[in-house]
Coordinates of C-alpha atoms and ligand atoms in Angstrom, one line a residue:
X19 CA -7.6 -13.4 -14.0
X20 CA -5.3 -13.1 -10.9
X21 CA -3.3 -9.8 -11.5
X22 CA 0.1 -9.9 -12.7
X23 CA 3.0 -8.2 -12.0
X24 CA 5.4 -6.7 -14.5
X25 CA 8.6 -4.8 -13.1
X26 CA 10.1 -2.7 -14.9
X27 CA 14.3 -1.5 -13.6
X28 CA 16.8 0.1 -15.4
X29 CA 20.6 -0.4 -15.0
X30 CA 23.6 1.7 -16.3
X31 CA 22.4 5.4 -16.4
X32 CA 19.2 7.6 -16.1
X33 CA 17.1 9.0 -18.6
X34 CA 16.5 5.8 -20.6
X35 CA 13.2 6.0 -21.0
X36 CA 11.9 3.5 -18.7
X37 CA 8.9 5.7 -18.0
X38 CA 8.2 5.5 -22.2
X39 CA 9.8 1.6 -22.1
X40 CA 6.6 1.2 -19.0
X41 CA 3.8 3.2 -20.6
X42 CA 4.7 1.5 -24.3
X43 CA 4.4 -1.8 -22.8
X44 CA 1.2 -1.3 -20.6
X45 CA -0.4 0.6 -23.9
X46 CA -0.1 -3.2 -25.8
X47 CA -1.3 -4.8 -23.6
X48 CA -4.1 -2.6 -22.5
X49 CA -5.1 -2.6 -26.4
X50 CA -5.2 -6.1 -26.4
X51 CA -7.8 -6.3 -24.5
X52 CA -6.4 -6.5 -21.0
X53 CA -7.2 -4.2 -17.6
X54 CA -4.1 -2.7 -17.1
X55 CA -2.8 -0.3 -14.6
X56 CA 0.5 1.4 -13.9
X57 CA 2.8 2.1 -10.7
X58 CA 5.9 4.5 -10.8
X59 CA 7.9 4.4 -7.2
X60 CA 10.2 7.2 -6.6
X61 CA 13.4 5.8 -4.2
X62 CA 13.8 9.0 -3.0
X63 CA 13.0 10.4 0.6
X64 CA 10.4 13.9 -0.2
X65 CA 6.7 12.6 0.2
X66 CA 5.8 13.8 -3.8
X67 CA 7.5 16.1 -5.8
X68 CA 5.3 19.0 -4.9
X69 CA 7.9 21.3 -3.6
X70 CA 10.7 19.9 -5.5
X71 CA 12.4 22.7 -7.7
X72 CA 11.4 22.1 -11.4
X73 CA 15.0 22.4 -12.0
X74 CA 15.8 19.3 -10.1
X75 CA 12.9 17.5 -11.0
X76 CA 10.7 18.2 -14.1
X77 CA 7.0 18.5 -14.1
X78 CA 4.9 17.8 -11.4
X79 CA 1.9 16.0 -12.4
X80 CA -0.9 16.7 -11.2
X81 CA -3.9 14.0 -10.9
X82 CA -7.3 13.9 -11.1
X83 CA -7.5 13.1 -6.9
X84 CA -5.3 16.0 -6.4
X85 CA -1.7 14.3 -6.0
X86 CA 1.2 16.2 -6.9
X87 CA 3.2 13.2 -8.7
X88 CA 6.6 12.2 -11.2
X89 CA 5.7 13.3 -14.6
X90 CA 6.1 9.8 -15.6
X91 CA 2.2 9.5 -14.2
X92 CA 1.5 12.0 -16.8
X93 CA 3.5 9.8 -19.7
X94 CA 1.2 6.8 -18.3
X95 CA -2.4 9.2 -18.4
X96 CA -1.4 10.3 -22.4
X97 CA -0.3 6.4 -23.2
X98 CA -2.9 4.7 -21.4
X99 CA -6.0 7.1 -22.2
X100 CA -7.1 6.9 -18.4
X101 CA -6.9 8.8 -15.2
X102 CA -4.6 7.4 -12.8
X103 CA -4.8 7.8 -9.0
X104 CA -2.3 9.2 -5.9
X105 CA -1.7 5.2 -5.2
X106 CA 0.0 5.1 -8.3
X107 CA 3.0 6.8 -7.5
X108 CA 4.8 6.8 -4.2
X109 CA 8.0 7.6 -2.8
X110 CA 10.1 6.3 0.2
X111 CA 9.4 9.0 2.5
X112 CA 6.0 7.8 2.1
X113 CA 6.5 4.5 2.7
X114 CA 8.8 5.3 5.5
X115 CA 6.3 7.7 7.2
X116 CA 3.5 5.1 7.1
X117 CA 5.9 2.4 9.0
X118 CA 6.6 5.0 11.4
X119 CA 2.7 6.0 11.7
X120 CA 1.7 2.7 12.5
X121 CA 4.6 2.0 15.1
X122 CA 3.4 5.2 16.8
X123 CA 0.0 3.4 17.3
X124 CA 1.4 0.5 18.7
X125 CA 0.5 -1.8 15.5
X126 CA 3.6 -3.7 15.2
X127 CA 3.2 -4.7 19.1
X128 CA 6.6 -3.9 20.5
X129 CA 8.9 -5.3 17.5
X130 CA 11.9 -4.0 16.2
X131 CA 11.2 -2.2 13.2
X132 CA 13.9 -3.2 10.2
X133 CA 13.7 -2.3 6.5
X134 CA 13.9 -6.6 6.3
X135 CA 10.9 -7.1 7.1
X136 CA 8.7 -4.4 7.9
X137 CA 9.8 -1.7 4.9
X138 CA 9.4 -4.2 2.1
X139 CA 6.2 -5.7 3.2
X140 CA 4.9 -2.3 3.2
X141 CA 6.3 -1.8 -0.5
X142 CA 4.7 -5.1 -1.2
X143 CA 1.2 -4.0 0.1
X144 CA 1.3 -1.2 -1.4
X145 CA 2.5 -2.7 -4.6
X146 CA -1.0 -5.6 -4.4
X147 CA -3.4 -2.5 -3.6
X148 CA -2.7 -0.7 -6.7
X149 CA -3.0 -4.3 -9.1
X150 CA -6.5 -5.0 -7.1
X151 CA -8.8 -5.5 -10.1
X152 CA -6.5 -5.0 -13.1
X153 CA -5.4 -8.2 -14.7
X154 CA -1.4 -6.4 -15.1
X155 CA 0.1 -4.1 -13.4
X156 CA 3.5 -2.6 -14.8
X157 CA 5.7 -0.9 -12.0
X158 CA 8.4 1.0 -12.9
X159 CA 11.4 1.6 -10.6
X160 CA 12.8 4.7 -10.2
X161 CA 16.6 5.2 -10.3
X162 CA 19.3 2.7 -11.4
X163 CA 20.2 -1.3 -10.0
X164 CA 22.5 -0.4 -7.9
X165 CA 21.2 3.0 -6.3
X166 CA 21.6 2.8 -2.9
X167 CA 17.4 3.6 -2.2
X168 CA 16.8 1.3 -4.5
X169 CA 17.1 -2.1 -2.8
X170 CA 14.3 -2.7 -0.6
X171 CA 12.3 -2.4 -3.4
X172 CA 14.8 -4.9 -5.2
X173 CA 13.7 -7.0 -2.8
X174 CA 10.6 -6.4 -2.8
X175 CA 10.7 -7.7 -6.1
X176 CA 12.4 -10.8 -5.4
X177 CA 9.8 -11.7 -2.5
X178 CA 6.7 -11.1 -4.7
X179 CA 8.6 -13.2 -7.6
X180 CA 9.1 -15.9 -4.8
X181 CA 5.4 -15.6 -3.2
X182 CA 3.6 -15.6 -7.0
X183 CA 5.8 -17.6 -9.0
X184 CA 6.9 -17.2 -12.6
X185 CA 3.8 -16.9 -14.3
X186 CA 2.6 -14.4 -12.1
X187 CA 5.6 -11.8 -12.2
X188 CA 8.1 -10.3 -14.6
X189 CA 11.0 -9.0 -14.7
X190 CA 12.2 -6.4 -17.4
X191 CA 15.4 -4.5 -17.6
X192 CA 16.1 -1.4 -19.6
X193 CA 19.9 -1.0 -20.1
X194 CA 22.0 1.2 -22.7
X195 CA 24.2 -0.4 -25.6
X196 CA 26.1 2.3 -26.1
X197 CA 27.7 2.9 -29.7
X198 CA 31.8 3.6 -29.3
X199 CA 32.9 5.6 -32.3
X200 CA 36.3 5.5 -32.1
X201 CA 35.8 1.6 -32.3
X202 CA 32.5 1.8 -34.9
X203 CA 30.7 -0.6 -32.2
X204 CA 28.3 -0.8 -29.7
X205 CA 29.1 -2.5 -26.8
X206 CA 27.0 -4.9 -24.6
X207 CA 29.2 -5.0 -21.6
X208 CA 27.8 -2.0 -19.6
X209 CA 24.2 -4.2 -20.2
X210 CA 26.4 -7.3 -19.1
X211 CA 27.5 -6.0 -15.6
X212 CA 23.9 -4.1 -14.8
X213 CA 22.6 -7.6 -15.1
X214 CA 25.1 -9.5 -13.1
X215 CA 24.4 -6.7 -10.2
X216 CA 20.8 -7.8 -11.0
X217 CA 21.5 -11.2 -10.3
X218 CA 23.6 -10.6 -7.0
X219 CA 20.7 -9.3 -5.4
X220 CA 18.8 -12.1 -7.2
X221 CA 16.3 -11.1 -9.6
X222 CA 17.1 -13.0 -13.2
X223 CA 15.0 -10.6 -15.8
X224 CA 13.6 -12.3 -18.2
X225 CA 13.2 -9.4 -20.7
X226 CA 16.3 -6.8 -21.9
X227 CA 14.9 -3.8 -23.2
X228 CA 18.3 -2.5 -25.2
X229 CA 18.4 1.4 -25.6
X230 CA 20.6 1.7 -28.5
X231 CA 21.1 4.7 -31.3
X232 CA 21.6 2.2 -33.7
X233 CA 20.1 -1.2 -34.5
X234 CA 21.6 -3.7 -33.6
X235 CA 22.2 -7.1 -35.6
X236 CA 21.7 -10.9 -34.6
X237 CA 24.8 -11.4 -33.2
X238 CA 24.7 -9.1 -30.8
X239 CA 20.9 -9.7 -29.8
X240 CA 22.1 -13.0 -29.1
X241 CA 25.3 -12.0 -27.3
X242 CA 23.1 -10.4 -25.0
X243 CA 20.5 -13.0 -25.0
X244 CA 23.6 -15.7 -23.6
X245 CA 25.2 -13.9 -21.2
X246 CA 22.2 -12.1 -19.7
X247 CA 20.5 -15.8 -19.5
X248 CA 17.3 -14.7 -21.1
X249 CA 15.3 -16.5 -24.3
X250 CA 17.2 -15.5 -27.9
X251 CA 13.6 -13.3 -28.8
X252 CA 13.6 -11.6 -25.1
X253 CA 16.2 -9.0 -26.2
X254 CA 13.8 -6.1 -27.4
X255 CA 15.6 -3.3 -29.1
X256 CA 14.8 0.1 -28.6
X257 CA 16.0 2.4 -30.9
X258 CA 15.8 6.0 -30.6
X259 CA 12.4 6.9 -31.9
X260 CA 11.0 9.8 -34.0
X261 CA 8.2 10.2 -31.2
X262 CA 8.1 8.9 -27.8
X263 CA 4.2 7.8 -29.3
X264 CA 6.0 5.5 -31.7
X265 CA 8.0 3.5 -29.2
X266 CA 4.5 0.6 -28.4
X267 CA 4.8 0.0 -32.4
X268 CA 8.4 -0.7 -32.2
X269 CA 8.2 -2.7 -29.5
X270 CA 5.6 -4.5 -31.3
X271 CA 7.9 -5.1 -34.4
X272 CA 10.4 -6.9 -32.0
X273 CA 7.2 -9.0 -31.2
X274 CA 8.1 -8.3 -27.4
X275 CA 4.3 -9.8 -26.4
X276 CA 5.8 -12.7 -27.5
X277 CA 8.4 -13.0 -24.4
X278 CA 5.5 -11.9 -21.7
X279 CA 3.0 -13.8 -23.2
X280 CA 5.1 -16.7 -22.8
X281 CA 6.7 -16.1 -19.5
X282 CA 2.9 -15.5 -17.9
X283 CA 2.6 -18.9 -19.5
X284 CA -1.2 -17.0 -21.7
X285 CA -1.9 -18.2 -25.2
X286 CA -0.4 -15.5 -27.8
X287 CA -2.7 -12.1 -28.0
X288 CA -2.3 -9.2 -30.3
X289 CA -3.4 -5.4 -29.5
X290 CA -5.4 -3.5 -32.2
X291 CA -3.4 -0.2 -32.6
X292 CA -4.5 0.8 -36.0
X293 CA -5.9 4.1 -34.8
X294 CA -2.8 5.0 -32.7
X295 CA -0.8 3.9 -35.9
X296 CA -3.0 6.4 -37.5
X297 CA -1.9 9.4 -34.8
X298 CA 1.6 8.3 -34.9
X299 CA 1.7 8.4 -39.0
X300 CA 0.4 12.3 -38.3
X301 CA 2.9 13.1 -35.9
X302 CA 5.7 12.0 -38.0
X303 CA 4.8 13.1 -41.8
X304 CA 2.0 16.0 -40.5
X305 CA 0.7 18.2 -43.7
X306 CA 0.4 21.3 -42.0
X307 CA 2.6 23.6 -39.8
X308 CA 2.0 26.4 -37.0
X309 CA 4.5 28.4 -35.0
X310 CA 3.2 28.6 -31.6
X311 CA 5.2 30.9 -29.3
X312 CA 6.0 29.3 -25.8
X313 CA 6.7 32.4 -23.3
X314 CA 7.6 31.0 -20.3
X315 CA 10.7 30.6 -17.7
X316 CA 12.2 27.7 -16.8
X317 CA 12.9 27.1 -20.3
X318 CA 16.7 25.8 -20.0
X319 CA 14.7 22.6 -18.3
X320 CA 11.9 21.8 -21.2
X321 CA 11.0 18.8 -18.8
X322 CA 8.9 21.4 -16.8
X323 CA 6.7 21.6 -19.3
X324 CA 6.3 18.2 -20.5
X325 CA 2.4 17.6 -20.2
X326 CA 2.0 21.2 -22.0
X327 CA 4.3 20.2 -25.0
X328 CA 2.8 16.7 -24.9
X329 CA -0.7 18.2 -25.0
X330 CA 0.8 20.4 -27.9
X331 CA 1.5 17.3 -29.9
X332 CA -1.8 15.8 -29.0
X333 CA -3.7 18.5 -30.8
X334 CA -1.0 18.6 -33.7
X335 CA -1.2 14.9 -34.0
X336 CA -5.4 15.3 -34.4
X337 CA -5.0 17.9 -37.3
X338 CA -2.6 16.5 -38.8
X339 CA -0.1 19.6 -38.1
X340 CA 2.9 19.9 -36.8
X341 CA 3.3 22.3 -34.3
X342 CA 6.6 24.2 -33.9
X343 CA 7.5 25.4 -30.8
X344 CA 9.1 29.1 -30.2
X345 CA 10.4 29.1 -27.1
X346 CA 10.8 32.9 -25.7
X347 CA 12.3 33.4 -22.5
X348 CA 9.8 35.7 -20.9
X349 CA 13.1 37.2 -18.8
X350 CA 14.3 38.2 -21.7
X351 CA 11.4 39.6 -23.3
X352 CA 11.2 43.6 -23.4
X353 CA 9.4 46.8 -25.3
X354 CA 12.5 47.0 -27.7
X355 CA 12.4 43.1 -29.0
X356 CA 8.8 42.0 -29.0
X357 CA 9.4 41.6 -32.7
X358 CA 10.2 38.0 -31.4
X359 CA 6.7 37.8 -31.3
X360 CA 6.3 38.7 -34.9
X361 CA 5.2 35.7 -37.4
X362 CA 3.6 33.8 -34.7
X363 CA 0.6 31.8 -35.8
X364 CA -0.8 32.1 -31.4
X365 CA 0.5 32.5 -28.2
X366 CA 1.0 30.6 -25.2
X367 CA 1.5 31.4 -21.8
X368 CA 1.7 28.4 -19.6
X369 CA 1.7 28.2 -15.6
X370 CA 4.5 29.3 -13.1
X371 CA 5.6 30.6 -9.9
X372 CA 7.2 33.7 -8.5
X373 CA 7.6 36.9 -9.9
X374 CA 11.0 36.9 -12.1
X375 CA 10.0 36.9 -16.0
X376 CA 6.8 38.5 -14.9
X377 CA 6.8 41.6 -16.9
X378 CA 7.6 39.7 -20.4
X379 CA 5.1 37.5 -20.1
X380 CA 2.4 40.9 -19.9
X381 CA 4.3 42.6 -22.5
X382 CA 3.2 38.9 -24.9
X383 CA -0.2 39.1 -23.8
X384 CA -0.6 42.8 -24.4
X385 CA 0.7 42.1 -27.7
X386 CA -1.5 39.0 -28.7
X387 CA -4.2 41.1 -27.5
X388 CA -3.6 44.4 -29.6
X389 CA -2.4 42.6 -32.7
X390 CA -5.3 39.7 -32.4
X391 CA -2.9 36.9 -32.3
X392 CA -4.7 33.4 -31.2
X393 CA -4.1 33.2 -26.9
X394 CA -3.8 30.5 -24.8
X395 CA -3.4 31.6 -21.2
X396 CA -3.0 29.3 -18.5
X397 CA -2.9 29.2 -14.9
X398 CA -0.7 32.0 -14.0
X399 CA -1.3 32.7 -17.8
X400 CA -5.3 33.6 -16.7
X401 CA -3.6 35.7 -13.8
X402 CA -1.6 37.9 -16.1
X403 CA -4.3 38.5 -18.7
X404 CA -6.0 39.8 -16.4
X405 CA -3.5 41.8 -15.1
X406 CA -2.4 42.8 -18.4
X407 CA -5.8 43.8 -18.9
X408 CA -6.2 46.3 -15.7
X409 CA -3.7 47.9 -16.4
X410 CA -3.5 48.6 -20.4
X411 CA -7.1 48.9 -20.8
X412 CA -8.9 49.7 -17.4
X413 CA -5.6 52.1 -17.1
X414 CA -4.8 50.7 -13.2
X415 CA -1.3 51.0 -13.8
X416 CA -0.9 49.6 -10.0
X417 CA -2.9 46.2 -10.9
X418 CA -0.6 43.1 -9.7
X419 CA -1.4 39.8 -7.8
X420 CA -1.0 39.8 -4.2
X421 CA 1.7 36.7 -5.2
X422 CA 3.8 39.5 -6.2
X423 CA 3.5 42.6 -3.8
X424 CA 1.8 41.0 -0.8
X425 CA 0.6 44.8 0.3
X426 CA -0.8 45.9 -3.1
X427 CA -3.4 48.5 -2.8
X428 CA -4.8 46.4 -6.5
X429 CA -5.0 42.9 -5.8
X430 CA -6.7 41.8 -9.0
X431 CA -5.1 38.2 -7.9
X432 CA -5.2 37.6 -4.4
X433 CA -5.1 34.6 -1.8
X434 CA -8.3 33.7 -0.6
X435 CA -9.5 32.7 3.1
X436 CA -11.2 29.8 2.3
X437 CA -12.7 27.7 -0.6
X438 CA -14.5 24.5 -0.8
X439 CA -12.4 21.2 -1.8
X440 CA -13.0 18.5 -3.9
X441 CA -15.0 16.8 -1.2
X442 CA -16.9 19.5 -0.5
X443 CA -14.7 20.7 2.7
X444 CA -14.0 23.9 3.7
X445 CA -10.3 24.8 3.5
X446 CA -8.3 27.6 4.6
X447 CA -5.5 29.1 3.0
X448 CA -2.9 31.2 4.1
X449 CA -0.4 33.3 3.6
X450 CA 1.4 31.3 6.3
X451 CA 0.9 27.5 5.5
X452 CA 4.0 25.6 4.6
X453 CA 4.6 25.8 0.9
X454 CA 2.6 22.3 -0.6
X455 CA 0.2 22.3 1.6
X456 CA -2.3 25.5 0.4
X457 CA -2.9 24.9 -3.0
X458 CA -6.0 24.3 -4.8
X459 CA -5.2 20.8 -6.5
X460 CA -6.3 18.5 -8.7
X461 CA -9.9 18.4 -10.4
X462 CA -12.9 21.1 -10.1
X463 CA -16.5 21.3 -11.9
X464 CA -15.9 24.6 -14.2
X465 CA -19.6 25.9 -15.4
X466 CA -19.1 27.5 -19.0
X467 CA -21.3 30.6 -20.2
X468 CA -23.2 29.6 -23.2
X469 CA -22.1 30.7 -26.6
X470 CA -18.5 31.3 -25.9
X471 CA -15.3 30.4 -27.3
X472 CA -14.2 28.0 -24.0
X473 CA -17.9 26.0 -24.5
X474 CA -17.2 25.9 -28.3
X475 CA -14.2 24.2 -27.6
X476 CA -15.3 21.9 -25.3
X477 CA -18.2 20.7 -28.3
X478 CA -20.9 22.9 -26.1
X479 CA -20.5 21.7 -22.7
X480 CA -22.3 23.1 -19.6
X481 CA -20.1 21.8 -17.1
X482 CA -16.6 20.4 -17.6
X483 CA -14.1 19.3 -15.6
X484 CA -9.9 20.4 -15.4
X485 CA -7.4 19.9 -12.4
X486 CA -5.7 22.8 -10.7
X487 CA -2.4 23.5 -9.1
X488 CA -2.3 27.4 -7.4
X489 CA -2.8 29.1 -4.6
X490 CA -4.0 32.8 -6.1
X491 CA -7.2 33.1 -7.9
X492 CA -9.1 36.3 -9.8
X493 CA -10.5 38.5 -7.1
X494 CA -14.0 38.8 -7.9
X495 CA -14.2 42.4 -6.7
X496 CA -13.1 44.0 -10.1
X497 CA -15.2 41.9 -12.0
X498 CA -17.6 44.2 -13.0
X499 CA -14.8 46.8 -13.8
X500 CA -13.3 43.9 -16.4
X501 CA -16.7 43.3 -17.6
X502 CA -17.5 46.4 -18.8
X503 CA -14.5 46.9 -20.9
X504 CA -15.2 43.8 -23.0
X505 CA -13.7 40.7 -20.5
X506 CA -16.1 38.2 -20.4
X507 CA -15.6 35.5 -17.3
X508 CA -16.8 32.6 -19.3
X509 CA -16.2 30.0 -16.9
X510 CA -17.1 29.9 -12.8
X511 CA -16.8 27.0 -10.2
X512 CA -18.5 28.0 -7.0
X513 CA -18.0 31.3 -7.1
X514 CA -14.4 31.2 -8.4
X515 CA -13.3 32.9 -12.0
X516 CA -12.4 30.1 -14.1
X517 CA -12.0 31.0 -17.6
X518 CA -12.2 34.4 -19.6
X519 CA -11.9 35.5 -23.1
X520 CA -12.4 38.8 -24.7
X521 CA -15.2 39.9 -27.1
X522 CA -13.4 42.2 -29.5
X523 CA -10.6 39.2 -30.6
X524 CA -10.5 36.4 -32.8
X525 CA -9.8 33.9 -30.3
X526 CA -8.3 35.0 -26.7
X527 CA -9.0 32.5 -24.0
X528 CA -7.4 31.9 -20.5
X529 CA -7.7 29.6 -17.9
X530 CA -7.2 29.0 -14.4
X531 CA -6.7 25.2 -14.4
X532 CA -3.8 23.1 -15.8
X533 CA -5.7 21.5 -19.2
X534 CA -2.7 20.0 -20.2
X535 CA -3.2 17.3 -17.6
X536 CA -6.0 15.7 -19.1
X537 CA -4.6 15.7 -22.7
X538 CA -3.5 12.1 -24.0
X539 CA -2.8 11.4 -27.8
X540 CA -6.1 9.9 -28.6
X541 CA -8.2 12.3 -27.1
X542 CA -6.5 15.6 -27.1
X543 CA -7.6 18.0 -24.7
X544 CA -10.5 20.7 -26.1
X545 CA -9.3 24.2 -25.3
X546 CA -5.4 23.4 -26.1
X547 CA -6.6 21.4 -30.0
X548 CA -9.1 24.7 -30.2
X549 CA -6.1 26.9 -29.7
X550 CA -4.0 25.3 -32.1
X551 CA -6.8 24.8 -34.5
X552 CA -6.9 28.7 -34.7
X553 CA -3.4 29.1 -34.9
X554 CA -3.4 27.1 -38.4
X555 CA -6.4 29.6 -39.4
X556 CA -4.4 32.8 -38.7
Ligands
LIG610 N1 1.6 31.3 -9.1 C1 0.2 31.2 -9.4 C2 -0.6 30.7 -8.2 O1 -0.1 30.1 -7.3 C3 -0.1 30.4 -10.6 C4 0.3 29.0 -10.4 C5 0.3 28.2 -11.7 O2 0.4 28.8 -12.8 N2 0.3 26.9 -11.7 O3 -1.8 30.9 -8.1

């Protein structure tokens, strides 16, 4: 089947969910049977998010090719059970650059370059590469109608609706009804007027997806139905949901394959999502419970930790637990209130950057270690075991990574020269390089040691694979000093320490890659479901 296109905008405010509103519909369709893939484009100018402050932008994603991308890509990997690619996400600066690349060599032979045409066709290209071979792709549109970035890609839209035809795009809108108290009623004219600026720049959606904190009742379905100009069944509410995993069934309860089935003109289909129903039934009415404690820093902005948490759920959702989340501001945490730490079924330390909140996060791992708690360390987690380690039980009171105190006379973490990519090139990192630029990304071979708590996890496996995001890494120099005392380096990839645990603890495990990338809700990722599994035995 010829691919087909399925846009996805939203109108009155951010943070509706169109990223869940995307993933929810490209899950139904992809369990009905369908090859589906999944675009997000981000209107704004930075190339990818890499160097964006977490602050201002959440998670950066991290995939499999190495591309730092939104953390909607991440929303699309745990919905869609599949590895997504750098294509599927780009930005305008990208888009830009590559017009202004190929003016440079002389491609568009001496024209004028204008955003009408030259801009959208690039969108548009871009847009058909990453369908090639799926039978829908869903795109979702960053930003609101109306956003300034925003229109060439509007456009963009329109052309491919005019080129295709009906039956081979779609057009979606995700708008707010909000609910008025004062007045007891929710109100459909915000939804109203983010259509009608819809329309000006003339895309006619033939779907409303209605964000609403209440349902909403026939009337006002069909309200919207007649003056947006869409079918009376094309107005699909979504309301707030107990779990963003829930959202694909509710969609499926307003019967909203009905619509797209219709308006791609396909006889009716229907997705099997009995064992999703399953993992959503679990996340909602779990029978167990664990406390897991969260130490890390940028917690006033959870968003940075989105794939962690979502992983988190994953593994809760498979053992039918719910896992409760301390969160413990590593600045905060010091000798005279580690009893924070007390009652803690495990501990987590995820990744991060710079030294503030530094010292707490040792002080948690030095207190999982001595009072056996279940450990997860990740990333810069791995770092500070190790760290932690060297100096509480090899007595180097000095040990730090070079990440911290550039001229340490005890690098235990340190920048190296040179390592060998993902292709098998040789690259070069420096103190120097622009920030983005150095970092070991996205997925390595990791060889586990046999009989260890990582290759338990991972159901015995010689070789696995995780994707990275960091510039330091264990400096292989102490090794044998961290060996002797009971570290064992369970896990290598070329040369560089990957994983560790220790032998005298129940279950202490850290490693250097991200494993919440690869964690979606029907298969949750090894280590991080082992971690929580022993976290319900403690
Ligand atoms: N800051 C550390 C590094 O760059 C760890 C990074 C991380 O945790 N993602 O190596």
């Amino acid at each position: 089947m010829q691919t087909k296109y399925i846009f996805v905008t939203g109108g009155v405010l951010s943070s509706l969910g169109k990223g869940i509103t995307s993933s929810s519909i490209a899950t139904l369709l992809k369990h009905s049977g369908f090859e589906v893939s999944i675009l997000k484009i981000d209107p704004y100018i930075n190339l990818d998010p890499g160097t964006m402050s977490p602050l201002e932008h959440g998670e950066v994603f991290v995939t499999q090719d190495g591309a730092e991308t939104d953390l909607d890509i991440g929303h699309y990997e745990r919905f869609l059970n599949k590895s997504l690619e750098k294509k599927n996400n780009f930005t305008t600066g990208q888009v830009y650059l590559s017009v202004i690349e190929k003016e440079r060599r002389g491609e568009y032979l001496g024209k004028t370059i204008q955003i009408v045409p030259h801009i959208v066709d690039e969108i548009k290209q871009r847009i058909r590469s990453v369908g090639e071979g799926s039978d829908f792709l869903v795109v979702e549109l960053g930003g609101t109608v109306g956003d300034m970035e925003g229109m060439p890609y509007l456009e963009a839209i329109r052309e491919m609706k005019h080129e295709l035809g009906n039956e081979r795009v779609l057009s979606i809108h995700v708008t707010l009804v909000p609910y008025i108290k004062t007045a007891e009623e929710l109100k459909t004219k915000p939804t109203q007027h983010s259509v009608q600026e819809l329309r000006r720049i003339g895309i006619s959606p033939q779907i409303i997806v209605a964000r609403s904190e209440k349902p909403l009742s026939k009337e006002l379905k069909r309200k919207i139905a007649l003056s947006c100009d869409v079918a009376d069944d094309s107005v699909i509410v979504a309301e707030d949901a107990k779990s963003i995993y829930q959202v694909p069934l509710n969609f499926l309860q307003e019967d909203i394959l009905t619509p797209i089935a219709r308006n791609f003109a396909l006889p009716p289909f229907k997705p099997n999502m009995q064992e999703w129903d399953l993992l959503v039934k679990k996340i909602i009415s779990p029978k167990e419970s664990v406390t897991i404690g969260f130490v890390g820093k940028y917690l006033s902005l959870k968003e940075s930790y989105k794939s962690l948490t979502e992983a988190l759920v994953h593994a809760g959702a498979n053992l039918d637990a719910k896992v409760n989340i301390k969160w413990i501001d590593s600045e905060n945490l010091e000798k005279t209130n580690l009893h924070e730490l007390e009652e803690l079924d495990g501990i987590l330390i995820p990744g991060g950057f710079g030294e503030r909140g530094v010292e707490g996060k040792i002080l948690a791992i030095q207190y999982a270690r001595e009072n056996k708690i279940p450990f997860l360390g990740i990333c810069l987690g791995m770092q500070l075991s190790i760290i932690e380690f060297a100096r509480n039980v090899l007595g180097i009171k000095e040990a730090t990574s070079s990440e911290f105190d550039p001229k340490t006379s005890h690098p235990f973490i340190y920048m190296i020269e040179d390592f060998i990519d993902q292709e098998g090139q040789k690259q070069i990192r420096t103190h120097t390089s622009p920030l983005g630029g150095t970092m070991r990304l996205g997925e390595y071979e990791c060889e586990l040691k046999e009989e260890t708590y990582i290759q338990k996890a991972y159901g015995n496996a010689k070789i696995i694979k995780e994707r990275h995001r960091h510039r330091y890494e264990a400096n292989p120099k102490y090794r044998s000093m961290l060996e002797e005392k009971g570290l064992i380096i369970s896990g290598e990839s070329n040369g560089l320490i990957e994983t560790l645990e220790l032998s005298d603890h129940p279950w202490f495990v850290a490693v250097q890659f991200h494993p919440e990338f690869t964690s979606r809700l029907q298969s949750p990722n090894p280590v991080i479901l082992e971690f929580v599994k022993q976290s319900l035995k403690h």
